[in-house]
Amino acid sequence: MFNKVLIANRGEIALRIIRVCKQFGIKTVAVYSQADRDALHVRFADEAVCIGPPPGKESYLKIPRIIAAAEITNADAIHPGYGFLAENARFAEICTTSGIKFIGPTPEMINTMGDKALAKETMKKAGVPVVPGSDGVVKDLARAIEIAKTIGFPIILKAVAGGGGRGMRIVREESDLENALQTAQHEAEQGFNNPDLYIEKYIEQPRHIEIQVFGDQHGNFVHFGERDCSIQRRHQKLIEEAPSPVVDDELRQKMGEAAIKGCQSVQYDGAGTIEFLVDTDRHFYFMEMNTRIQVEHPVTEEVTGHDLIKLQLRVAAGEKLPRRKIKAEGHAIECRINSEDPYTNFRPSPGKITDFHMPGGFGVRVDTHAYAGYVVPPYYDSLIAKLVVFAQTRDGAINKMASALEEFTVEGIKTTIPFHRQVMKDPRFRSGKFDTGFLDSFQFIPED
Ligand code: MV4
């Protein structure tokens, strides 16, 4: 096992990783920006190194400063968490050439999955179902029309360098294609310095269902079942759950097998997530692979009983994955508590938390870096807590979440708590019959 791990991140995930390191007896190094001097990851780590001014670009994204911090503290591994440098192939590469273990997959793997068309081609070759569409990049209108006519409208244009919903355009008829292609190419060039697009059949009212996977350095692969992440707003997940209300044992087995095939074909190593679109007929299609631990990993931990951060450290250190079959039971739901105002279109709401009270009890977990007196800086993502509940049934989990949300008190800033309270009462949410369009049609009613 490692002797000392540097955590190249902040917030709740930095705390989550520090806690696991402590359980292993691994020493920890926090890095922090000038805005995070009073942050808990700085207090709870054995050592802390300031790496720059508040903006992420000048601190948590500055590769040379993070490598320097690892070198002066003699850290032998770096955990990137999620966001920031977690899917930066160059960072993974520099860690390796500096003699520091990057806790994650190889740079090649990150590159392959970062190119959305190449990732799709790789999965298709491995026998994973993919959405019908172009084989790779589409450069011109004539070719785009040809493909659209073969697969039929509506279609969706996606940026090769995009992902997570950025750089997409739905096209419903041929007469809109020329314009859409030009605009999407322009946006992709502006946004990602790469105008390349590919085409897919547009799946109406899909669910977003992802499979948690792991590979080790000995060619073993396991999956930990699915998470349903269909409750999103502008491609930001707000609620995730495991298992999915629409996935039965047969579908779970099929999706799990497909995910494992995908991992095997690239000899994937570390934690990963394979995202699928599931259509109304419950057909599933590969969408993207994330080569990191994800925000919503706790719902999988709750239903499987496996600590996924612990497993990341184990496989990075060369240990083998557990050989026992992964069993899942019960139901887990996560609500993301963001410092955003649901009354004003989820506008960011940074500032000082004047009062903070967390819910608790059997099957209630709060992963957070917040506390009474903490100042939420305006520079980073707005996640301040993940409220995760576990119960035997989905109904039980929803009821537990509703009462936990009633208890959760955050004063001084606006949060998504009142929004989640309403979703828990919504008949469509409670029935489990929703798709990725759910939040667009959800009417949030201001309460007094
Ligand atoms: C799609 C799709 C429908 N058909 N692809 C959005 C995020 C990015 N990873 C891919 N996304 C989508 N791709 C085809 N062929 C619909 C979406 C989509 C979506 C997917 C998951 C969760 C929320 C979403 C919201 C809007 C669109």
Short mmCIF file of C-alpha atoms and ligand atoms in Angstrom, two decimals:
data_model
loop_
_atom_site.label_atom_id
_atom_site.label_comp_id
_atom_site.label_asym_id
_atom_site.label_seq_id
_atom_site.Cartn_x
_atom_site.Cartn_y
_atom_site.Cartn_z
CA MET A 1 0.00 0.00 0.00
CA PHE A 2 1.07 3.61 -0.45
CA ASN A 3 2.97 5.49 2.22
CA LYS A 4 1.67 8.99 1.48
CA VAL A 5 -1.12 10.13 -0.86
CA LEU A 6 -1.62 13.66 -2.16
CA ILE A 7 -5.24 14.59 -2.80
CA ALA A 8 -5.44 16.85 -5.85
CA ASN A 9 -8.90 18.11 -5.02
CA ARG A 10 -11.05 19.97 -2.50
CA GLY A 11 -14.49 19.80 -0.91
CA GLU A 12 -16.35 16.69 0.15
CA ILE A 13 -14.40 14.33 -2.12
CA ALA A 14 -11.07 15.43 -0.66
CA LEU A 15 -12.42 14.63 2.83
CA ARG A 16 -13.81 11.31 1.62
CA ILE A 17 -10.37 10.29 0.28
CA ILE A 18 -8.50 11.53 3.37
CA ARG A 19 -10.76 9.42 5.62
CA VAL A 20 -10.05 6.27 3.62
CA CYS A 21 -6.30 6.94 3.68
CA LYS A 22 -6.44 7.29 7.49
CA GLN A 23 -8.17 3.90 7.73
CA PHE A 24 -5.32 2.38 5.73
CA GLY A 25 -2.69 4.16 7.83
CA ILE A 26 -1.61 6.18 4.78
CA LYS A 27 -0.32 9.71 5.40
CA THR A 28 -2.14 12.46 3.50
CA VAL A 29 -1.22 15.72 1.78
CA ALA A 30 -3.86 18.31 1.00
CA VAL A 31 -3.35 20.99 -1.61
CA TYR A 32 -5.40 24.16 -1.36
CA SER A 33 -6.00 27.52 -2.97
CA GLN A 34 -5.91 30.81 -1.09
CA ALA A 35 -9.74 30.63 -0.95
CA ASP A 36 -9.60 27.29 0.89
CA ARG A 37 -7.34 28.15 3.84
CA ASP A 38 -10.15 27.36 6.29
CA ALA A 39 -11.37 24.26 4.45
CA LEU A 40 -11.68 20.96 6.29
CA HIS A 41 -9.50 19.04 3.83
CA VAL A 42 -6.64 21.30 4.91
CA ARG A 43 -7.37 20.63 8.61
CA PHE A 44 -7.84 16.88 8.34
CA ALA A 45 -4.83 16.07 6.15
CA ASP A 46 -1.45 15.44 7.80
CA GLU A 47 0.19 18.12 5.64
CA ALA A 48 -1.14 20.89 3.44
CA VAL A 49 0.46 22.88 0.63
CA CYS A 50 -0.95 26.13 -0.76
CA ILE A 51 -0.84 25.94 -4.54
CA GLY A 52 -2.08 29.35 -5.63
CA PRO A 53 -4.79 31.99 -5.92
CA PRO A 54 -8.51 31.16 -5.68
CA PRO A 55 -9.48 30.43 -9.31
CA GLY A 56 -9.24 26.74 -10.20
CA LYS A 57 -7.12 27.54 -13.26
CA GLU A 58 -4.48 29.08 -11.01
CA SER A 59 -4.52 26.37 -8.32
CA TYR A 60 -6.28 22.98 -8.54
CA LEU A 61 -5.68 22.85 -12.32
CA LYS A 62 -2.01 23.90 -12.21
CA ILE A 63 -0.20 20.67 -12.94
CA PRO A 64 3.37 21.85 -12.13
CA ARG A 65 2.29 23.16 -8.70
CA ILE A 66 0.59 19.91 -7.78
CA ILE A 67 3.56 17.82 -8.91
CA ALA A 68 5.87 20.16 -6.96
CA ALA A 69 3.68 19.75 -3.86
CA ALA A 70 3.90 15.96 -4.22
CA GLU A 71 7.66 16.13 -4.64
CA ILE A 72 8.40 18.37 -1.65
CA THR A 73 6.18 16.26 0.61
CA ASN A 74 7.49 12.98 -0.81
CA ALA A 75 4.02 11.66 -1.71
CA ASP A 76 4.10 8.39 -3.64
CA ALA A 77 0.61 8.62 -5.15
CA ILE A 78 -1.95 11.24 -6.21
CA HIS A 79 -5.72 10.80 -6.00
CA PRO A 80 -7.40 13.26 -8.40
CA GLY A 81 -10.98 12.88 -7.08
CA TYR A 82 -13.53 14.03 -9.69
CA GLY A 83 -13.51 17.17 -11.84
CA PHE A 84 -10.30 19.28 -12.03
CA LEU A 85 -7.50 16.99 -13.31
CA ALA A 86 -9.28 13.64 -12.87
CA GLU A 87 -9.64 13.06 -16.62
CA ASN A 88 -6.58 14.92 -17.81
CA ALA A 89 -4.38 12.42 -19.66
CA ARG A 90 -1.38 14.76 -19.59
CA PHE A 91 -1.60 15.01 -15.79
CA ALA A 92 -1.77 11.21 -15.46
CA GLU A 93 1.24 10.97 -17.77
CA ILE A 94 3.29 13.56 -15.84
CA CYS A 95 2.51 11.82 -12.54
CA THR A 96 3.85 8.58 -13.98
CA THR A 97 7.00 10.10 -15.45
CA SER A 98 7.59 11.85 -12.11
CA GLY A 99 7.50 8.51 -10.32
CA ILE A 100 4.16 9.21 -8.64
CA LYS A 101 1.31 6.70 -8.96
CA PHE A 102 -1.76 8.31 -10.54
CA ILE A 103 -4.78 6.69 -8.85
CA GLY A 104 -6.79 6.07 -11.98
CA PRO A 105 -6.46 4.52 -15.43
CA THR A 106 -3.61 5.00 -17.91
CA PRO A 107 -3.27 8.20 -19.99
CA GLU A 108 -4.08 6.17 -23.13
CA MET A 109 -7.37 5.02 -21.60
CA ILE A 110 -8.28 8.58 -20.57
CA ASN A 111 -7.51 9.78 -24.14
CA THR A 112 -9.54 7.04 -25.80
CA MET A 113 -12.62 7.69 -23.68
CA GLY A 114 -12.15 11.47 -23.91
CA ASP A 115 -12.63 11.27 -27.69
CA LYS A 116 -16.34 10.46 -27.76
CA ALA A 117 -16.30 9.06 -31.31
CA LEU A 118 -13.25 6.89 -30.61
CA ALA A 119 -14.81 5.70 -27.34
CA LYS A 120 -17.95 4.71 -29.24
CA GLU A 121 -15.97 2.91 -31.94
CA THR A 122 -13.97 1.06 -29.27
CA MET A 123 -17.13 -0.08 -27.49
CA LYS A 124 -18.83 -1.08 -30.75
CA LYS A 125 -15.83 -3.26 -31.66
CA ALA A 126 -16.03 -4.86 -28.22
CA GLY A 127 -19.64 -5.85 -28.84
CA VAL A 128 -21.29 -3.19 -26.66
CA PRO A 129 -24.57 -1.88 -28.14
CA VAL A 130 -24.20 1.67 -29.49
CA VAL A 131 -26.75 4.13 -30.91
CA PRO A 132 -27.02 3.83 -34.73
CA GLY A 133 -25.18 6.67 -36.44
CA SER A 134 -22.05 7.73 -38.30
CA ASP A 135 -18.91 5.64 -38.01
CA GLY A 136 -16.70 8.38 -36.66
CA VAL A 137 -16.46 12.02 -37.69
CA VAL A 138 -18.79 13.64 -40.26
CA LYS A 139 -17.09 16.49 -42.11
CA ASP A 140 -19.61 17.75 -44.66
CA LEU A 141 -23.31 18.28 -45.30
CA ALA A 142 -23.62 15.72 -48.11
CA ARG A 143 -22.35 12.94 -45.85
CA ALA A 144 -24.51 14.16 -42.96
CA ILE A 145 -27.65 14.05 -45.13
CA GLU A 146 -26.75 10.57 -46.35
CA ILE A 147 -26.37 9.26 -42.78
CA ALA A 148 -29.49 11.05 -41.54
CA LYS A 149 -31.52 9.49 -44.34
CA THR A 150 -30.23 6.02 -43.50
CA ILE A 151 -30.97 6.19 -39.77
CA GLY A 152 -33.96 8.54 -40.04
CA PHE A 153 -34.76 11.79 -38.22
CA PRO A 154 -34.58 13.01 -35.53
CA ILE A 155 -30.81 12.88 -35.22
CA ILE A 156 -28.36 14.41 -32.77
CA LEU A 157 -25.03 16.04 -33.60
CA LYS A 158 -22.39 15.52 -30.95
CA ALA A 159 -18.94 17.04 -30.56
CA VAL A 160 -16.14 14.47 -30.49
CA ALA A 161 -14.44 16.55 -27.79
CA GLY A 162 -17.69 17.30 -25.94
CA GLY A 163 -19.38 15.10 -23.41
CA GLY A 164 -21.68 15.56 -20.48
CA GLY A 165 -24.16 17.26 -22.77
CA ARG A 166 -21.87 20.00 -24.04
CA GLY A 167 -21.75 20.58 -27.79
CA MET A 168 -24.92 18.71 -28.79
CA ARG A 169 -27.66 19.65 -31.25
CA ILE A 170 -30.90 17.85 -32.05
CA VAL A 171 -32.04 18.00 -35.68
CA ARG A 172 -35.62 16.99 -36.48
CA GLU A 173 -35.76 17.52 -40.26
CA GLU A 174 -33.47 17.69 -43.25
CA SER A 175 -34.08 21.39 -43.88
CA ASP A 176 -32.50 22.22 -40.48
CA LEU A 177 -29.42 20.10 -41.00
CA GLU A 178 -27.18 22.55 -42.89
CA ASN A 179 -27.65 25.26 -40.31
CA ALA A 180 -27.31 22.92 -37.34
CA LEU A 181 -24.13 21.36 -38.70
CA GLN A 182 -22.50 24.74 -39.18
CA THR A 183 -23.53 26.09 -35.79
CA ALA A 184 -22.52 22.91 -33.96
CA GLN A 185 -19.12 22.80 -35.72
CA HIS A 186 -18.56 26.45 -34.85
CA GLU A 187 -19.55 25.89 -31.21
CA ALA A 188 -17.32 22.83 -30.94
CA GLU A 189 -14.40 24.80 -32.38
CA GLN A 190 -15.02 27.66 -29.94
CA GLY A 191 -15.66 25.42 -26.95
CA PHE A 192 -13.14 22.61 -27.38
CA ASN A 193 -10.71 23.78 -30.10
CA ASN A 194 -11.98 20.86 -32.18
CA PRO A 195 -14.86 21.21 -34.67
CA ASP A 196 -15.28 17.45 -35.23
CA LEU A 197 -18.82 16.10 -34.93
CA TYR A 198 -20.46 12.70 -35.18
CA ILE A 199 -24.09 11.79 -35.75
CA GLU A 200 -26.50 9.56 -33.84
CA LYS A 201 -30.14 8.65 -34.05
CA TYR A 202 -31.87 10.81 -31.42
CA ILE A 203 -33.42 8.65 -28.71
CA GLU A 204 -36.60 10.28 -27.37
CA GLN A 205 -37.30 10.30 -23.62
CA PRO A 206 -34.31 8.16 -22.61
CA ARG A 207 -33.20 7.30 -19.12
CA HIS A 208 -29.59 7.84 -18.10
CA ILE A 209 -28.43 4.61 -16.49
CA GLU A 210 -24.78 3.96 -15.75
CA ILE A 211 -22.84 0.90 -14.66
CA GLN A 212 -20.05 1.17 -12.07
CA VAL A 213 -17.06 -0.86 -13.18
CA PHE A 214 -13.61 -1.68 -11.86
CA GLY A 215 -10.56 -3.27 -13.42
CA ASP A 216 -7.36 -4.33 -11.66
CA GLN A 217 -3.77 -4.66 -12.89
CA HIS A 218 -4.18 -8.43 -13.25
CA GLY A 219 -6.84 -8.42 -15.97
CA ASN A 220 -9.85 -8.88 -13.66
CA PHE A 221 -13.06 -6.90 -14.09
CA VAL A 222 -16.18 -6.52 -11.99
CA HIS A 223 -19.29 -4.38 -12.14
CA PHE A 224 -21.26 -3.05 -9.19
CA GLY A 225 -24.64 -2.71 -10.88
CA GLU A 226 -26.36 0.42 -12.09
CA ARG A 227 -27.25 3.91 -10.97
CA ASP A 228 -30.21 5.77 -12.41
CA CYS A 229 -29.19 9.38 -13.04
CA SER A 230 -32.19 10.52 -15.08
CA ILE A 231 -33.06 13.38 -12.71
CA GLN A 232 -30.87 16.08 -14.21
CA ARG A 233 -31.17 19.77 -14.90
CA ARG A 234 -29.18 21.15 -17.82
CA HIS A 235 -26.94 18.07 -17.71
CA GLN A 236 -26.31 18.56 -14.00
CA LYS A 237 -27.38 15.52 -12.01
CA LEU A 238 -29.44 16.42 -8.96
CA ILE A 239 -30.76 13.05 -7.77
CA GLU A 240 -29.28 9.58 -8.32
CA GLU A 241 -30.46 6.21 -7.14
CA ALA A 242 -29.56 2.53 -7.11
CA PRO A 243 -31.03 0.26 -8.29
CA SER A 244 -32.90 1.86 -11.21
CA PRO A 245 -36.70 1.53 -10.96
CA VAL A 246 -36.74 0.20 -14.56
CA VAL A 247 -33.86 -2.27 -14.46
CA ASP A 248 -34.75 -5.87 -13.60
CA ASP A 249 -32.31 -8.72 -12.99
CA GLU A 250 -32.26 -9.71 -16.65
CA LEU A 251 -31.50 -6.19 -17.94
CA ARG A 252 -28.95 -5.66 -15.16
CA GLN A 253 -27.14 -8.81 -16.19
CA LYS A 254 -27.11 -7.76 -19.86
CA MET A 255 -25.90 -4.22 -19.14
CA GLY A 256 -23.34 -5.52 -16.67
CA GLU A 257 -21.99 -8.04 -19.17
CA ALA A 258 -21.79 -5.35 -21.86
CA ALA A 259 -19.92 -3.03 -19.48
CA ILE A 260 -17.46 -5.79 -18.58
CA LYS A 261 -16.88 -6.59 -22.27
CA GLY A 262 -16.05 -2.93 -22.84
CA CYS A 263 -13.55 -2.93 -19.97
CA GLN A 264 -11.96 -6.17 -21.08
CA SER A 265 -11.40 -4.92 -24.61
CA VAL A 266 -9.27 -2.01 -23.38
CA GLN A 267 -7.87 -3.81 -20.31
CA TYR A 268 -9.32 -1.03 -18.18
CA ASP A 269 -7.64 -0.47 -14.83
CA GLY A 270 -9.21 1.40 -11.92
CA ALA A 271 -12.71 2.79 -11.27
CA GLY A 272 -14.89 3.67 -14.23
CA THR A 273 -18.47 4.35 -15.18
CA ILE A 274 -20.12 3.27 -18.40
CA GLU A 275 -23.06 5.52 -19.21
CA PHE A 276 -25.97 4.12 -21.18
CA LEU A 277 -29.09 5.60 -22.68
CA VAL A 278 -32.08 3.33 -22.07
CA ASP A 279 -35.03 3.89 -24.41
CA THR A 280 -38.73 3.44 -23.67
CA ASP A 281 -38.52 -0.17 -24.94
CA ARG A 282 -35.67 -0.75 -22.45
CA HIS A 283 -33.02 -1.15 -25.15
CA PHE A 284 -29.69 0.18 -23.94
CA TYR A 285 -26.94 1.97 -25.85
CA PHE A 286 -23.43 3.01 -24.84
CA MET A 287 -23.17 6.78 -24.42
CA GLU A 288 -19.87 7.67 -22.72
CA MET A 289 -17.31 6.21 -20.34
CA ASN A 290 -16.07 8.25 -17.39
CA THR A 291 -12.58 7.29 -16.30
CA ARG A 292 -12.88 8.56 -12.72
CA ILE A 293 -14.76 8.02 -9.49
CA GLN A 294 -18.06 9.88 -9.75
CA VAL A 295 -19.92 12.20 -7.41
CA GLU A 296 -22.77 9.69 -7.09
CA HIS A 297 -20.59 6.67 -6.16
CA PRO A 298 -22.08 6.49 -2.61
CA VAL A 299 -25.44 5.09 -3.79
CA THR A 300 -23.56 2.11 -5.21
CA GLU A 301 -21.60 1.77 -1.96
CA GLU A 302 -24.82 1.74 0.05
CA VAL A 303 -26.47 -1.08 -1.93
CA THR A 304 -23.33 -3.23 -2.43
CA GLY A 305 -21.56 -2.63 0.90
CA HIS A 306 -18.26 -1.94 -0.88
CA ASP A 307 -16.16 1.18 -0.18
CA LEU A 308 -15.25 2.24 -3.73
CA ILE A 309 -12.56 4.74 -2.70
CA LYS A 310 -10.88 2.01 -0.67
CA LEU A 311 -11.06 -0.22 -3.73
CA GLN A 312 -9.51 2.49 -5.90
CA LEU A 313 -6.50 2.67 -3.55
CA ARG A 314 -6.24 -1.13 -3.43
CA VAL A 315 -6.24 -1.68 -7.19
CA ALA A 316 -3.90 1.28 -7.74
CA ALA A 317 -1.49 -0.36 -5.29
CA GLY A 318 -1.61 -3.55 -7.37
CA GLU A 319 -4.05 -5.62 -5.31
CA LYS A 320 -6.59 -7.88 -6.95
CA LEU A 321 -10.31 -7.15 -7.10
CA PRO A 322 -12.56 -9.19 -4.81
CA ARG A 323 -13.39 -12.52 -6.46
CA ARG A 324 -16.75 -12.85 -4.70
CA LYS A 325 -19.79 -11.94 -6.74
CA ILE A 326 -21.00 -8.42 -5.99
CA LYS A 327 -24.43 -8.63 -4.38
CA ALA A 328 -26.73 -5.65 -4.10
CA GLU A 329 -29.71 -5.21 -1.84
CA GLY A 330 -32.06 -2.46 -0.72
CA HIS A 331 -32.39 0.97 -2.25
CA ALA A 332 -30.22 4.09 -2.02
CA ILE A 333 -30.97 7.66 -3.12
CA GLU A 334 -28.66 10.66 -3.25
CA CYS A 335 -29.79 14.29 -3.30
CA ARG A 336 -27.16 16.84 -4.23
CA ILE A 337 -27.29 19.82 -1.90
CA ASN A 338 -25.90 22.71 -3.93
CA SER A 339 -25.33 26.32 -2.94
CA GLU A 340 -27.81 27.41 -5.59
CA ASP A 341 -31.11 29.24 -5.39
CA PRO A 342 -33.92 27.10 -6.84
CA TYR A 343 -36.20 30.16 -6.68
CA THR A 344 -34.04 32.08 -9.17
CA ASN A 345 -33.23 29.48 -11.80
CA PHE A 346 -30.55 27.79 -9.67
CA ARG A 347 -28.35 30.84 -9.55
CA PRO A 348 -25.11 30.23 -7.58
CA SER A 349 -25.43 31.31 -3.95
CA PRO A 350 -21.99 31.47 -2.35
CA GLY A 351 -21.34 33.05 1.03
CA LYS A 352 -21.19 32.33 4.75
CA ILE A 353 -23.17 29.44 6.21
CA THR A 354 -24.48 30.93 9.45
CA ASP A 355 -26.23 27.80 10.75
CA PHE A 356 -25.78 24.19 9.70
CA HIS A 357 -27.55 21.13 10.99
CA MET A 358 -27.28 17.74 9.31
CA PRO A 359 -29.84 14.96 9.49
CA GLY A 360 -28.79 11.55 10.81
CA GLY A 361 -30.09 8.20 11.95
CA PHE A 362 -30.11 4.67 10.56
CA GLY A 363 -29.36 4.63 6.83
CA VAL A 364 -28.70 8.37 6.58
CA ARG A 365 -25.29 9.53 5.33
CA VAL A 366 -24.07 13.05 4.64
CA ASP A 367 -20.83 13.52 2.71
CA THR A 368 -19.92 17.18 3.17
CA HIS A 369 -17.14 19.64 3.84
CA ALA A 370 -19.55 22.30 5.08
CA TYR A 371 -19.99 23.48 8.70
CA ALA A 372 -21.55 26.41 10.56
CA GLY A 373 -19.28 29.38 9.86
CA TYR A 374 -17.91 27.97 6.60
CA VAL A 375 -17.78 30.39 3.69
CA VAL A 376 -18.72 28.80 0.35
CA PRO A 377 -16.30 30.33 -2.15
CA PRO A 378 -17.68 31.49 -5.52
CA TYR A 379 -14.87 29.90 -7.55
CA TYR A 380 -15.72 26.21 -7.66
CA ASP A 381 -18.66 23.88 -8.24
CA SER A 382 -21.64 24.48 -5.99
CA LEU A 383 -21.89 21.05 -4.33
CA ILE A 384 -21.85 21.51 -0.56
CA ALA A 385 -23.26 18.15 0.59
CA LYS A 386 -24.50 14.82 -0.64
CA LEU A 387 -27.43 13.48 1.34
CA VAL A 388 -27.59 9.72 0.85
CA VAL A 389 -30.21 7.43 2.34
CA PHE A 390 -30.50 3.66 2.37
CA ALA A 391 -33.62 1.59 3.04
CA GLN A 392 -34.90 -1.83 2.07
CA THR A 393 -37.37 -0.49 -0.52
CA ARG A 394 -37.58 2.50 -2.88
CA ASP A 395 -40.65 3.83 -1.04
CA GLY A 396 -38.82 3.48 2.25
CA ALA A 397 -35.82 5.34 0.84
CA ILE A 398 -37.99 8.18 -0.50
CA ASN A 399 -39.73 8.55 2.87
CA LYS A 400 -36.41 8.54 4.68
CA MET A 401 -35.03 11.14 2.26
CA ALA A 402 -38.11 13.32 2.76
CA SER A 403 -37.72 13.33 6.54
CA ALA A 404 -33.95 13.84 6.35
CA LEU A 405 -34.52 16.85 4.06
CA GLU A 406 -37.00 18.26 6.57
CA GLU A 407 -34.26 18.17 9.24
CA PHE A 408 -31.45 19.49 7.06
CA THR A 409 -30.86 23.14 8.01
CA VAL A 410 -28.55 25.44 6.09
CA GLU A 411 -28.82 29.16 6.85
CA GLY A 412 -27.03 32.12 5.30
CA ILE A 413 -27.00 30.82 1.72
CA LYS A 414 -29.65 29.40 -0.60
CA THR A 415 -29.59 25.67 -1.32
CA THR A 416 -31.39 23.02 -3.36
CA ILE A 417 -32.94 21.53 -0.17
CA PRO A 418 -36.46 23.03 -0.69
CA PHE A 419 -36.40 21.79 -4.29
CA HIS A 420 -35.56 18.22 -3.25
CA ARG A 421 -38.32 18.31 -0.61
CA GLN A 422 -40.83 18.94 -3.39
CA VAL A 423 -39.42 16.31 -5.75
CA MET A 424 -39.77 13.68 -3.00
CA LYS A 425 -43.52 14.43 -2.92
CA ASP A 426 -43.97 14.36 -6.71
CA PRO A 427 -46.18 11.47 -7.91
CA ARG A 428 -44.14 10.98 -11.08
CA PHE A 429 -40.90 10.72 -9.10
CA ARG A 430 -42.53 8.42 -6.56
CA SER A 431 -43.88 6.15 -9.32
CA GLY A 432 -40.39 5.75 -10.79
CA LYS A 433 -41.76 6.55 -14.25
CA PHE A 434 -39.60 9.43 -15.42
CA ASP A 435 -36.98 10.17 -18.05
CA THR A 436 -34.19 12.71 -18.53
CA GLY A 437 -36.84 15.34 -19.36
CA PHE A 438 -38.44 15.09 -15.89
CA LEU A 439 -36.92 18.23 -14.39
CA ASP A 440 -37.66 20.36 -17.48
CA SER A 441 -41.36 19.83 -16.89
CA PHE A 442 -41.14 19.89 -13.08
CA GLN A 443 -42.95 22.87 -11.59
CA PHE A 444 -41.06 24.09 -8.54
CA ILE A 445 -43.50 26.03 -6.39
CA PRO A 446 -41.97 28.61 -4.02
CA GLU A 447 -43.07 27.94 -0.45
CA ASP A 448 -43.04 30.54 2.30
C1 MV4 B 1 -28.34 11.49 -26.52
C2 MV4 B 1 -29.72 11.70 -26.27
C3 MV4 B 1 -30.62 11.13 -27.14
N1 MV4 B 1 -30.17 10.41 -28.19
N2 MV4 B 1 -27.96 10.76 -27.58
C4 MV4 B 1 -26.69 14.20 -22.94
C5 MV4 B 1 -25.42 14.05 -22.22
C6 MV4 B 1 -24.49 13.38 -23.15
N3 MV4 B 1 -23.68 12.45 -22.47
C7 MV4 B 1 -25.39 12.70 -24.13
N4 MV4 B 1 -26.71 13.19 -23.92
C8 MV4 B 1 -27.75 12.74 -24.65
N5 MV4 B 1 -27.41 11.99 -25.71
C9 MV4 B 1 -28.87 10.25 -28.39
N6 MV4 B 1 -28.47 9.55 -29.43
C10 MV4 B 1 -30.09 12.46 -25.16
C11 MV4 B 1 -29.10 13.00 -24.36
C12 MV4 B 1 -29.59 13.79 -23.27
C13 MV4 B 1 -29.43 13.38 -21.95
C14 MV4 B 1 -28.77 12.20 -21.63
C15 MV4 B 1 -28.61 11.82 -20.32
C16 MV4 B 1 -29.14 12.61 -19.31
C17 MV4 B 1 -29.76 13.78 -19.59
C18 MV4 B 1 -29.92 14.18 -20.91
C19 MV4 B 1 -30.59 15.37 -21.19
C20 MV4 B 1 -30.74 15.76 -22.49
C21 MV4 B 1 -30.24 14.98 -23.51
#
